[in-house]
Amino acid sequence: MLKTLFTVLLWALAGWGLGSWLGAHIGWGLFSLGLLLMIFVSGMQVSRISRWANDIESAPPVSVGPWDDILSMVYRKLRRDRQAIDHLEQTKLQMLEAAHALPDGAVTLDGQMQLTWCNRSACEHLGLNPGTDIGYSIFNILRMPEFARYARQGRWADPVQLHLQNEEHDRTLLLQLVDYGVDRYLMVTRDITQLEKLETTRKDFVANVSHELRTPLTVLTGFLETLQDMPPDSLTSEQRLRYVGLMREQAGRMEAIVSDLLTLSTLESSPVAEAEPVDMSALVHKALQQGRILSRDQHVFVVHCDESLQVEGVDSELTSAISNLITNAVRYTPKDGTITVSWYRADDGTAVYTVQDTGIGIAPQDIPRLTERFYRADRGRSRSTGGTGLGLAITKHVAMRHEAELRIQSRYGSGSTFSLVFPQRRIVSAPAVE
Ligand code: ADP
């Protein structure tokens, strides 16, 4: 403002100076010319400012006379505001990313229970599609009577458990509604499918153990009661021996179950033991000896063993896995069948232990379940040959603890092949295959 006044004063002085020398007319003319020039320059500056106003993000024009100070103040304020908005935007994005990364599902609903937002887990849990579902009532999206009943309660102290089924998989969810703000609701979902499965497995396991132990225990108690109720001399010594033999058999069965259960529990709860080079061929030969005794020369054994091939592992655990597979082959192969045991280095560099038999085989639907505890494909044969139903569960655990894979191939009626495949990094003897 002062600058402008000063410039006007300068033009007035110049006009007055020129007027006193060349006449008042010339003086006024110069003064008017000066004012016109000032108006023209000012007009130009205003037009540059208005051009800048259309693109306010760019730097303001420089040298715009009296506007310079104002524009630099406006520009500084604009920059501060822009930084604050960027910061807020960044924070909002980070919060949204965090909300999307939550393992629990989160859905926001308005007062009419219409979907306003949902995170990725909620989409996965409830099959929501934000593109098409936002703005629609949750009751139209989740068409489940138990959900509708729960949501219409109005107060939600506890979550509700829902079972959702679709073509891909079944899911069990815990769903909780919470109200926040005015007429706004938050719906939280948690996938408890695995937890529920674990709980079912635990219950089944307890029921199975009780059942497995109850049968021999009942037989044993029956014999003991019979012996107790009989007059002392009413049994011949052969009968007494037979009864005691049968009772020992049942007690042995219980002992085998408890021993296998303890092995499993040790494998599950103990940390993986320090691995040492294990002479697998020695273990295979030892297990074969036991297998031959069990077979009582009723089977033909064929053995291919790479004596130099060793893996890193735990001797006792591998012993149990190796002999479990040989024992099973004997027990599930009828008389005169052939059992082929191999320990070799495969072409892909892995070390493979296989037990192949020409036995009864396993139906395809049973194969995936064989390593479940107490699962038996042939219940009668398993029991009559002293099986506990835990051998393959133990073998699978041992395999896992050695980074090995238990593979089962079988054709019902014509035999099975069980293999333990150890990765190359477990091999300690032979040089690595290129
Ligand atoms: P079990 O003590 O009953 O043998 P396992 O866990 O060792 O328990 O085996 C589970 C089931 O797998 C057995 O009950 C049997 O039905 C089946 N099975 C295991 N090995 C063989 C085999 N070599 N041939 C046929 N069936 C087998």
XYZ file of N, CA and C in Angstrom, residues 60-299:
720
model
N 2.980 -19.508 -6.469
C 2.314 -18.259 -6.891
C 3.243 -17.427 -7.789
N 2.664 -16.546 -8.610
C 3.511 -15.720 -9.488
C 4.386 -14.778 -8.661
N 5.586 -14.482 -9.191
C 6.467 -13.554 -8.460
C 6.363 -12.162 -9.085
N 6.871 -11.171 -8.378
C 6.869 -9.765 -8.828
C 5.474 -9.305 -9.217
N 4.549 -9.413 -8.276
C 3.201 -8.902 -8.568
C 2.919 -7.696 -7.662
N 3.963 -6.926 -7.462
C 3.841 -5.651 -6.753
C 3.295 -5.801 -5.355
N 2.229 -5.056 -5.048
C 1.708 -5.051 -3.682
C 1.153 -6.416 -3.268
N 0.917 -7.310 -4.263
C 0.336 -8.620 -3.933
C 1.371 -9.622 -3.417
N 2.633 -9.318 -3.646
C 3.679 -10.282 -3.287
C 3.544 -10.804 -1.861
N 3.422 -9.850 -0.897
C 3.380 -10.250 0.520
C 2.145 -11.109 0.806
N 0.980 -10.640 0.238
C -0.277 -11.361 0.511
C -0.198 -12.780 -0.046
N 0.316 -12.817 -1.321
C 0.388 -14.148 -1.953
C 1.326 -15.075 -1.200
N 2.453 -14.567 -0.717
C 3.371 -15.482 -0.026
C 2.753 -15.972 1.281
N 1.945 -15.106 1.930
C 1.261 -15.559 3.166
C 0.237 -16.652 2.837
N -0.569 -16.376 1.760
C -1.592 -17.364 1.363
C -0.920 -18.691 0.990
N 0.217 -18.549 0.241
C 0.896 -19.752 -0.226
C 1.448 -20.568 0.951
N 2.021 -19.870 1.947
C 2.550 -20.582 3.132
C 1.435 -21.333 3.853
N 0.280 -20.642 4.002
C -0.865 -21.258 4.686
C -1.335 -22.503 3.902
N -1.392 -22.280 2.553
C -1.829 -23.415 1.721
C -0.914 -24.610 1.889
N 0.430 -24.354 1.931
C 1.395 -25.450 2.064
C 1.229 -26.177 3.393
N 1.015 -25.373 4.457
C 0.829 -25.998 5.781
C -0.415 -26.888 5.768
N -1.521 -26.351 5.175
C -2.775 -27.121 5.124
C -2.595 -28.397 4.310
N -1.854 -28.255 3.184
C -1.657 -29.416 2.328
C -0.866 -30.496 3.065
N 0.158 -30.076 3.815
C 0.953 -31.052 4.575
C 0.091 -31.755 5.622
N -0.796 -30.933 6.292
C -1.668 -31.522 7.314
C -2.618 -32.534 6.676
N -3.157 -32.185 5.487
C -4.088 -33.104 4.798
C -3.349 -34.382 4.381
N -2.111 -34.215 3.848
C -1.318 -35.393 3.441
C -1.077 -36.311 4.634
N -0.748 -35.688 5.768
C -0.462 -36.473 6.973
C -1.717 -37.260 7.409
N -2.864 -36.529 7.372
C -4.126 -37.192 7.753
C -4.457 -38.335 6.802
N -4.235 -38.067 5.515
C -4.519 -39.072 4.487
C -3.659 -40.319 4.715
N -2.359 -40.048 5.016
C -1.412 -41.130 5.275
C -1.858 -41.955 6.484
N -2.250 -41.241 7.555
C -2.692 -41.924 8.780
C -3.929 -42.761 8.483
N -4.856 -42.171 7.703
C -6.088 -42.897 7.374
C -5.769 -44.170 6.590
N -4.845 -44.032 5.616
C -4.481 -45.212 4.816
C -3.840 -46.289 5.675
N -2.944 -45.843 6.593
C -2.274 -46.825 7.453
C -3.288 -47.534 8.339
N -4.268 -46.751 8.858
C -5.287 -47.373 9.715
C -6.133 -48.365 8.912
N -6.434 -47.964 7.678
C -7.228 -48.869 6.831
C -6.458 -50.146 6.525
N -5.140 -49.961 6.238
C -4.317 -51.143 5.954
C -4.279 -52.055 7.170
N -4.123 -51.439 8.366
C -4.084 -52.237 9.602
C -5.417 -52.964 9.780
N -6.515 -52.258 9.513
C -7.837 -52.879 9.669
C -8.007 -54.038 8.681
N -7.454 -53.859 7.461
C -7.554 -54.940 6.476
C -6.687 -56.123 6.865
N -5.559 -55.823 7.543
C -4.633 -56.916 7.890
C -5.078 -57.698 9.121
N -6.120 -57.215 9.807
C -6.587 -57.922 11.012
C -6.972 -59.360 10.680
N -6.538 -60.320 11.505
C -6.972 -61.696 11.219
C -8.462 -61.894 11.491
N -9.036 -61.024 12.303
C -10.478 -61.094 12.558
C -11.208 -60.254 11.508
N -12.418 -60.658 11.209
C -13.211 -59.892 10.255
C -13.853 -58.697 10.947
N -13.936 -57.558 10.257
C -14.596 -56.382 10.821
C -15.522 -55.801 9.753
N -16.773 -55.532 10.161
C -17.765 -54.993 9.222
C -18.441 -53.825 9.930
N -18.598 -52.696 9.243
C -19.356 -51.610 9.867
C -20.726 -51.527 9.196
N -21.728 -51.246 10.042
C -23.111 -51.186 9.556
C -23.724 -49.862 10.000
N -24.643 -49.335 9.204
C -25.307 -48.098 9.624
C -26.556 -48.439 10.453
N -27.332 -47.421 10.768
C -28.507 -47.609 11.626
C -29.515 -48.591 11.069
N -29.561 -48.728 9.737
C -30.521 -49.679 9.122
C -29.869 -51.035 8.894
N -28.731 -51.229 9.541
C -27.980 -52.491 9.402
C -27.527 -52.704 7.958
N -27.200 -51.590 7.300
C -26.688 -51.720 5.927
C -25.172 -51.636 5.963
N -24.565 -52.443 5.127
C -23.105 -52.541 5.121
C -22.476 -51.224 4.653
N -21.526 -50.696 5.452
C -20.848 -49.476 5.005
C -19.378 -49.721 4.683
N -18.782 -50.724 5.335
C -17.363 -51.041 5.072
C -17.076 -52.439 5.610
N -16.101 -53.118 5.025
C -15.665 -54.396 5.603
C -14.203 -54.651 5.254
N -13.508 -55.357 6.119
C -12.091 -55.643 5.833
C -11.960 -56.976 5.086
N -10.689 -57.290 4.717
C -10.446 -58.485 3.887
C -10.886 -59.767 4.580
N -10.565 -59.872 5.908
C -10.919 -61.118 6.607
C -12.430 -61.309 6.618
N -13.183 -60.214 6.771
C -14.651 -60.338 6.776
C -15.127 -60.838 5.422
N -14.500 -60.348 4.346
C -14.887 -60.804 2.996
C -14.668 -62.310 2.911
N -13.512 -62.750 3.439
C -13.173 -64.178 3.374
C -14.122 -64.991 4.255
N -14.350 -64.501 5.487
C -15.185 -65.264 6.422
C -16.630 -65.364 5.942
N -17.176 -64.222 5.488
C -18.616 -64.192 5.216
C -18.933 -64.206 3.723
N -17.886 -64.260 2.903
C -18.098 -64.257 1.452
C -18.654 -62.928 0.967
N -18.231 -61.822 1.624
C -18.749 -60.502 1.220
C -17.998 -59.995 -0.007
N -18.696 -59.183 -0.789
C -18.060 -58.535 -1.928
C -18.338 -57.040 -1.818
N -17.332 -56.260 -1.368
C -17.585 -54.838 -1.117
C -18.142 -54.131 -2.352
N -17.710 -54.572 -3.542
C -18.167 -53.930 -4.774
C -19.677 -53.992 -4.937
N -20.279 -55.100 -4.504
C -21.720 -55.242 -4.748
C -22.541 -55.195 -3.457
N -21.918 -55.470 -2.314
C -22.709 -55.594 -1.080
C -22.856 -54.296 -0.289
N -21.932 -53.336 -0.490
C -22.007 -52.101 0.310
C -23.324 -51.372 -0.005
N -23.995 -50.968 1.066
C -25.275 -50.274 0.901
C -26.459 -51.223 1.055
N -26.172 -52.534 1.116
C -27.273 -53.494 1.271
C -27.399 -53.969 2.717
N -28.616 -54.346 3.090
C -28.861 -54.804 4.458
C -28.121 -56.118 4.708
N -27.501 -56.210 5.878
C -26.740 -57.414 6.228
C -27.663 -58.645 6.297
N -28.960 -58.388 6.564
C -29.899 -59.515 6.638
C -30.128 -60.139 5.249
N -29.952 -59.301 4.200
C -30.087 -59.853 2.846
C -28.819 -60.556 2.397
N -27.712 -60.159 3.027
C -26.434 -60.756 2.616
C -26.195 -62.069 3.376
N -26.403 -62.013 4.703
C -26.208 -63.223 5.530
C -27.569 -63.832 5.821
N -27.974 -64.725 4.992
C -29.329 -65.272 5.157
C -29.282 -66.511 6.030
N -29.104 -66.273 7.330
C -29.070 -67.409 8.257
C -29.991 -67.102 9.426
N -30.927 -68.005 9.705
C -31.895 -67.728 10.772
C -31.214 -67.443 12.110
N -30.133 -68.196 12.438
C -29.508 -67.960 13.741
C -28.853 -66.576 13.798
N -28.347 -66.094 12.635
C -27.772 -64.750 12.630
C -28.881 -63.705 12.795
N -29.979 -63.902 12.060
C -31.085 -62.942 12.127
C -31.607 -62.855 13.559
N -31.770 -64.005 14.201
C -32.254 -64.030 15.588
C -31.304 -63.252 16.493
N -30.010 -63.510 16.310
C -29.004 -62.865 17.161
C -28.982 -61.354 16.914
N -28.966 -60.966 15.617
C -28.827 -59.542 15.295
C -30.032 -58.751 15.758
N -31.218 -59.381 15.764
C -32.429 -58.639 16.130
C -32.597 -58.503 17.639
N -31.707 -59.137 18.422
C -31.801 -59.019 19.885
C -31.672 -57.566 20.358
N -30.819 -56.807 19.648
C -30.622 -55.407 20.038
C -29.509 -55.228 21.048
N -29.268 -56.217 21.876
C -28.148 -56.178 22.830
C -27.336 -57.442 22.639
N -26.004 -57.258 22.584
C -25.206 -58.450 22.260
C -24.077 -58.620 23.272
N -24.431 -59.282 24.361
C -23.413 -59.474 25.401
C -22.403 -60.538 24.965
N -22.891 -61.571 24.272
C -22.013 -62.677 23.880
C -22.020 -62.844 22.371
N -20.982 -63.492 21.865
C -20.984 -63.761 20.414
C -21.885 -64.946 20.074
N -22.175 -65.090 18.783
C -22.956 -66.255 18.347
C -22.051 -67.120 17.466
N -22.256 -68.428 17.533
C -21.441 -69.333 16.705
C -22.222 -69.699 15.450
N -21.592 -69.504 14.304
C -22.282 -69.799 13.037
C -21.494 -70.819 12.223
N -22.220 -71.705 11.557
C -21.558 -72.670 10.660
C -21.899 -72.276 9.238
N -20.878 -71.935 8.489
C -21.110 -71.529 7.101
C -20.583 -72.593 6.158
N -21.386 -72.876 5.155
C -20.954 -73.887 4.186
C -20.979 -73.282 2.807
N -19.912 -73.494 2.063
C -19.984 -73.169 0.636
C -19.252 -74.244 -0.143
N -19.154 -74.054 -1.469
C -18.582 -75.136 -2.292
C -17.149 -75.424 -1.876
N -16.420 -74.347 -1.449
C -14.991 -74.553 -1.178
C -14.734 -75.215 0.165
N -15.291 -74.652 1.223
C -15.080 -75.299 2.532
C -16.139 -74.891 3.552
N -16.129 -75.656 4.654
C -17.028 -75.339 5.765
C -16.241 -74.513 6.774
N -16.942 -73.574 7.391
C -16.269 -72.710 8.349
C -17.106 -72.578 9.593
N -16.464 -72.480 10.741
C -17.193 -72.151 11.954
C -16.704 -70.786 12.410
N -17.654 -69.881 12.616
C -17.295 -68.508 12.983
C -17.902 -68.130 14.319
N -17.159 -67.279 15.042
C -17.761 -66.613 16.201
C -18.053 -65.201 15.733
N -19.298 -64.766 15.868
C -19.661 -63.444 15.361
C -20.213 -62.598 16.502
N -19.681 -61.390 16.639
C -20.127 -60.515 17.729
C -20.526 -59.155 17.154
N -21.686 -58.675 17.578
C -22.101 -57.329 17.177
C -21.861 -56.368 18.331
N -21.423 -55.149 18.008
C -21.164 -54.128 19.029
C -21.717 -52.823 18.485
N -22.385 -52.022 19.335
C -22.798 -50.726 18.797
C -21.798 -49.654 19.214
N -21.564 -48.715 18.311
C -20.635 -47.630 18.613
C -21.196 -46.373 17.969
N -20.843 -45.204 18.522
C -21.362 -43.950 17.984
C -22.878 -43.955 18.024
N -23.478 -43.144 17.176
C -24.937 -43.104 17.140
C -25.390 -43.904 15.927
N -26.228 -44.896 16.177
C -26.756 -45.708 15.077
C -25.675 -46.299 14.184
N -24.640 -46.790 14.811
C -23.581 -47.443 14.028
C -23.227 -48.740 14.717
N -22.964 -49.764 13.921
C -22.675 -51.076 14.505
C -21.396 -51.646 13.900
N -20.677 -52.340 14.766
C -19.472 -53.022 14.309
C -19.716 -54.520 14.465
N -19.414 -55.272 13.409
C -19.601 -56.718 13.487
C -18.220 -57.363 13.380
N -17.851 -58.143 14.376
C -16.528 -58.770 14.386
C -16.686 -60.278 14.208
N -15.886 -60.863 13.305
C -15.979 -62.317 13.110
C -14.623 -62.950 13.373
N -14.640 -64.136 13.944
C -13.387 -64.880 14.193
C -13.567 -66.304 13.694
N -12.584 -66.755 12.893
C -12.655 -68.107 12.344
C -12.163 -69.102 13.405
N -13.064 -69.943 13.895
C -12.653 -70.911 14.925
C -12.738 -72.353 14.393
N -12.677 -72.475 13.047
C -12.790 -73.811 12.446
C -11.717 -74.751 13.009
N -10.457 -74.261 13.019
C -9.356 -75.113 13.482
C -9.510 -75.452 14.963
N -9.882 -74.422 15.745
C -10.064 -74.638 17.189
C -11.125 -75.687 17.440
N -12.218 -75.571 16.672
C -13.316 -76.519 16.842
C -12.885 -77.927 16.464
N -12.096 -77.998 15.366
C -11.599 -79.310 14.927
C -10.723 -79.916 16.014
N -9.849 -79.057 16.586
C -8.951 -79.546 17.641
C -9.745 -80.070 18.828
N -10.781 -79.309 19.161
C -11.626 -79.699 20.307
C -12.302 -81.034 20.018
N -12.797 -81.191 18.769
C -13.440 -82.451 18.397
C -12.421 -83.582 18.443
N -11.205 -83.305 17.913
C -10.158 -84.337 17.927
C -9.847 -84.741 19.362
N -9.757 -83.735 20.240
C -9.431 -84.033 21.647
C -10.522 -84.917 22.269
N -11.784 -84.550 21.992
C -12.898 -85.328 22.565
C -12.886 -86.746 22.007
N -12.683 -86.836 20.656
C -12.655 -88.156 20.018
C -11.533 -88.991 20.608
N -10.385 -88.323 20.843
C -9.214 -89.038 21.336
C -9.499 -89.625 22.717
N -10.076 -88.804 23.582
C -10.392 -89.286 24.934
C -11.386 -90.449 24.836
N -12.396 -90.289 23.965
C -13.401 -91.348 23.815
C -12.750 -92.623 23.277
N -11.826 -92.451 22.289
C -11.167 -93.619 21.699
C -10.286 -94.344 22.705
N -9.496 -93.571 23.470
C -8.610 -94.201 24.454
C -9.451 -94.986 25.444
N -10.539 -94.362 25.926
C -11.387 -95.031 26.912
C -11.938 -96.313 26.318
N -12.392 -96.206 25.058
C -12.987 -97.377 24.414
C -11.943 -98.491 24.241
N -10.758 -98.093 23.769
C -9.703 -99.090 23.518
C -9.293 -99.809 24.802
N -9.257 -99.069 25.911
C -8.830 -99.689 27.155
C -9.965 -100.454 27.824
N -11.193 -99.977 27.546
C -12.320 -100.606 28.238
C -12.519 -102.059 27.794
N -12.314 -102.313 26.503
C -12.562 -103.673 26.017
C -11.669 -104.704 26.722
N -10.343 -104.561 26.707
C -9.545 -105.575 27.419
C -9.794 -105.570 28.922
N -10.108 -104.357 29.441
C -10.357 -104.270 30.886
C -11.610 -105.060 31.247
N -12.646 -104.975 30.401
C -13.890 -105.703 30.661
C -13.631 -107.214 30.622
N -12.853 -107.635 29.624
C -12.551 -109.065 29.503
C -11.796 -109.536 30.744
N -10.805 -108.728 31.123
C -9.970 -109.071 32.277
C -10.813 -109.165 33.546
N -11.668 -108.183 33.761
C -12.529 -108.175 34.950
C -13.446 -109.394 34.935
N -13.967 -109.721 33.740
C -14.860 -110.885 33.600
C -14.167 -112.158 34.061
N -12.940 -112.367 33.585
C -12.177 -113.555 33.996
C -11.940 -113.565 35.504
N -11.533 -112.414 36.014
C -11.224 -112.343 37.451
C -12.461 -112.666 38.286
N -13.614 -112.132 37.869
C -14.872 -112.398 38.602
C -15.211 -113.885 38.550
N -15.037 -114.463 37.317
C -15.330 -115.890 37.160
C -14.442 -116.698 38.107
N -13.151 -116.362 38.096
C -12.219 -117.113 38.956
C -12.570 -116.960 40.427
N -12.996 -115.734 40.778
C -13.316 -115.466 42.175
C -14.556 -116.240 42.621
N -15.553 -116.307 41.687
C -16.818 -116.959 42.052
C -16.733 -118.490 42.047
N -15.727 -119.034 41.407
C -15.643 -120.495 41.282
C -15.052 -121.108 42.546
N -15.562 -122.278 42.885
C -14.923 -122.972 44.015
C -13.462 -123.273 43.647
N -12.523 -123.189 44.595
C -11.094 -123.285 44.311
C -10.698 -124.513 43.504
N -11.387 -125.653 43.703
C -10.916 -126.872 43.029
C -11.675 -127.179 41.742
N -12.579 -126.294 41.360
C -13.409 -126.626 40.194
C -12.666 -126.443 38.865
N -11.482 -125.872 38.869
C -10.734 -125.658 37.614
C -9.561 -126.629 37.516
N -9.432 -127.203 36.336
C -8.250 -128.044 36.141
C -7.052 -127.116 35.932
N -5.858 -127.651 36.072
C -4.682 -126.774 35.917
C -4.580 -126.265 34.473
N -5.040 -127.067 33.476
C -5.002 -126.572 32.074
C -5.935 -125.379 31.904
N -7.156 -125.543 32.533
C -8.130 -124.436 32.420
C -7.559 -123.167 33.066
N -6.976 -123.355 34.256
C -6.408 -122.211 34.959
C -5.322 -121.538 34.093
N -4.469 -122.378 33.483
C -3.393 -121.836 32.642
C -3.960 -121.063 31.442
N -5.020 -121.651 30.876
C -5.640 -121.003 29.709
C -6.217 -119.626 30.084
N -6.936 -119.607 31.237
C -7.521 -118.339 31.709
C -6.437 -117.300 31.964
N -5.384 -117.737 32.668
C -4.304 -116.795 32.981
C -3.661 -116.289 31.686
N -3.518 -117.234 30.727
C -2.944 -116.842 29.431
C -3.804 -115.779 28.763
N -5.138 -115.990 28.770
C -6.046 -115.015 28.137
C -6.000 -113.677 28.858
N -5.893 -113.755 30.199
C -5.835 -112.502 30.962
C -4.540 -111.756 30.655
N -3.436 -112.497 30.535
C -2.149 -111.870 30.212
C -2.233 -111.191 28.853
N -2.931 -111.856 27.929
C -3.073 -111.299 26.577
C -3.751 -109.929 26.628
N -4.854 -109.871 27.432
C -5.590 -108.597 27.549
C -4.747 -107.528 28.240
N -4.032 -107.983 29.306
C -3.171 -107.019 30.016
C -2.081 -106.523 29.073
N -1.542 -107.442 28.258
C -0.496 -107.067 27.291
C -1.030 -106.048 26.296
N -2.285 -106.247 25.901
C -2.891 -105.331 24.936
C -2.981 -103.916 25.520
N -3.419 -103.884 26.801
C -3.519 -102.567 27.452
C -2.140 -101.934 27.581
N -1.170 -102.768 27.905
C 0.193 -102.262 28.068
C 0.697 -101.671 26.741
N 0.411 -102.414 25.641
C 0.865 -101.937 24.329
C 0.226 -100.586 24.006
N -1.088 -100.461 24.316
C -1.779 -99.191 24.023
C -1.151 -98.058 24.841
N -0.979 -98.308 26.142
C -0.436 -97.254 27.009
C 0.982 -96.900 26.564
N 1.752 -97.924 26.198
C 3.136 -97.653 25.783
C 3.156 -96.807 24.499
N 2.282 -97.153 23.518
C 2.224 -96.363 22.277
C 1.734 -94.945 22.548
N 0.779 -94.825 23.481
C 0.268 -93.486 23.824
C 1.379 -92.636 24.432
N 2.184 -93.271 25.284
C 3.290 -92.535 25.897
C 4.314 -92.121 24.841
N 4.583 -93.035 23.901
C 5.526 -92.693 22.819
C 5.011 -91.486 22.046
N 3.715 -91.539 21.696
C 3.127 -90.423 20.943
C 3.220 -89.124 21.715
N 2.868 -89.204 22.999
C 2.860 -87.988 23.805
C 4.283 -87.442 23.941
N 5.283 -88.338 24.078
C 6.674 -87.866 24.160
C 7.063 -87.189 22.850
N 6.689 -87.821 21.731
C 7.037 -87.230 20.431
C 6.404 -85.862 20.266
N 5.170 -85.740 20.759
C 4.446 -84.468 20.585
C 4.986 -83.375 21.486
N 5.356 -83.760 22.720
C 5.679 -82.705 23.676
C 7.167 -82.394 23.773
N 8.016 -83.357 23.386
C 9.448 -83.074 23.575
C 10.002 -82.315 22.380
N 10.994 -81.468 22.627
C 11.608 -80.779 21.483
C 12.380 -81.794 20.635
N 12.599 -81.454 19.372
C 13.301 -82.390 18.487
C 14.710 -82.593 19.039
N 15.070 -83.891 19.249
C 16.368 -84.181 19.865
C 17.504 -83.844 18.908
N 18.663 -83.670 19.473
C 19.875 -83.387 18.686
C 20.061 -84.490 17.646
N 20.183 -84.108 16.373
C 20.313 -85.124 15.329
C 21.760 -85.613 15.230
N 21.906 -86.929 15.046
C 23.237 -87.521 14.883
C 23.196 -88.444 13.673
N 24.327 -88.726 13.060
C 24.300 -89.657 11.925
C 23.773 -91.017 12.377
N 22.763 -91.512 11.659
C 22.155 -92.783 12.041
C 22.437 -93.817 10.952
N 22.958 -94.956 11.390
C 23.239 -96.036 10.450
C 21.917 -96.758 10.165
N 21.215 -96.250 9.166
C 19.874 -96.759 8.878
C 19.896 -98.236 8.503
N 20.922 -98.671 7.759
C 20.912 -100.073 7.319
C 20.982 -101.003 8.531
N 21.723 -100.596 9.576
C 21.793 -101.435 10.791
C 20.408 -101.526 11.427
N 19.702 -100.381 11.457
C 18.356 -100.380 12.051
C 17.418 -101.248 11.213
N 17.550 -101.164 9.888
C 16.680 -101.950 9.008
C 16.918 -103.445 9.257
N 18.202 -103.853 9.371
C 18.488 -105.280 9.581
C 17.930 -105.756 10.926
N 18.043 -104.892 11.943
C 17.529 -105.272 13.268
C 16.000 -105.429 13.201
N 15.336 -104.485 12.533
C 13.871 -104.548 12.418
C 13.450 -105.770 11.605
N 14.282 -106.117 10.610
C 13.967 -107.296 9.789
C 14.013 -108.576 10.616
N 14.974 -108.619 11.533
C 15.068 -109.802 12.413
C 13.769 -109.987 13.183
N 13.293 -108.859 13.776
C 12.025 -108.931 14.531
C 10.879 -109.308 13.602
N 10.882 -108.753 12.390
C 9.841 -109.050 11.410
C 9.802 -110.529 11.082
N 10.980 -111.102 10.920
C 11.059 -112.550 10.572
C 10.514 -113.383 11.719
N 10.822 -112.973 12.952
C 10.305 -113.722 14.108
C 8.783 -113.653 14.108
N 8.266 -112.444 13.888
C 6.800 -112.249 13.869
C 6.168 -113.059 12.737
N 6.870 -113.142 11.623
C 6.328 -113.827 10.441
C 6.334 -115.352 10.617
N 7.176 -115.828 11.463
C 7.354 -117.274 11.694
C 7.539 -118.012 10.356
N 8.412 -117.438 9.545
C 8.774 -118.027 8.238
C 7.596 -118.185 7.283
N 6.594 -117.390 7.490
C 5.425 -117.531 6.592
C 5.500 -116.577 5.401
N 6.500 -115.671 5.414
C 6.609 -114.708 4.312
C 7.993 -114.782 3.683
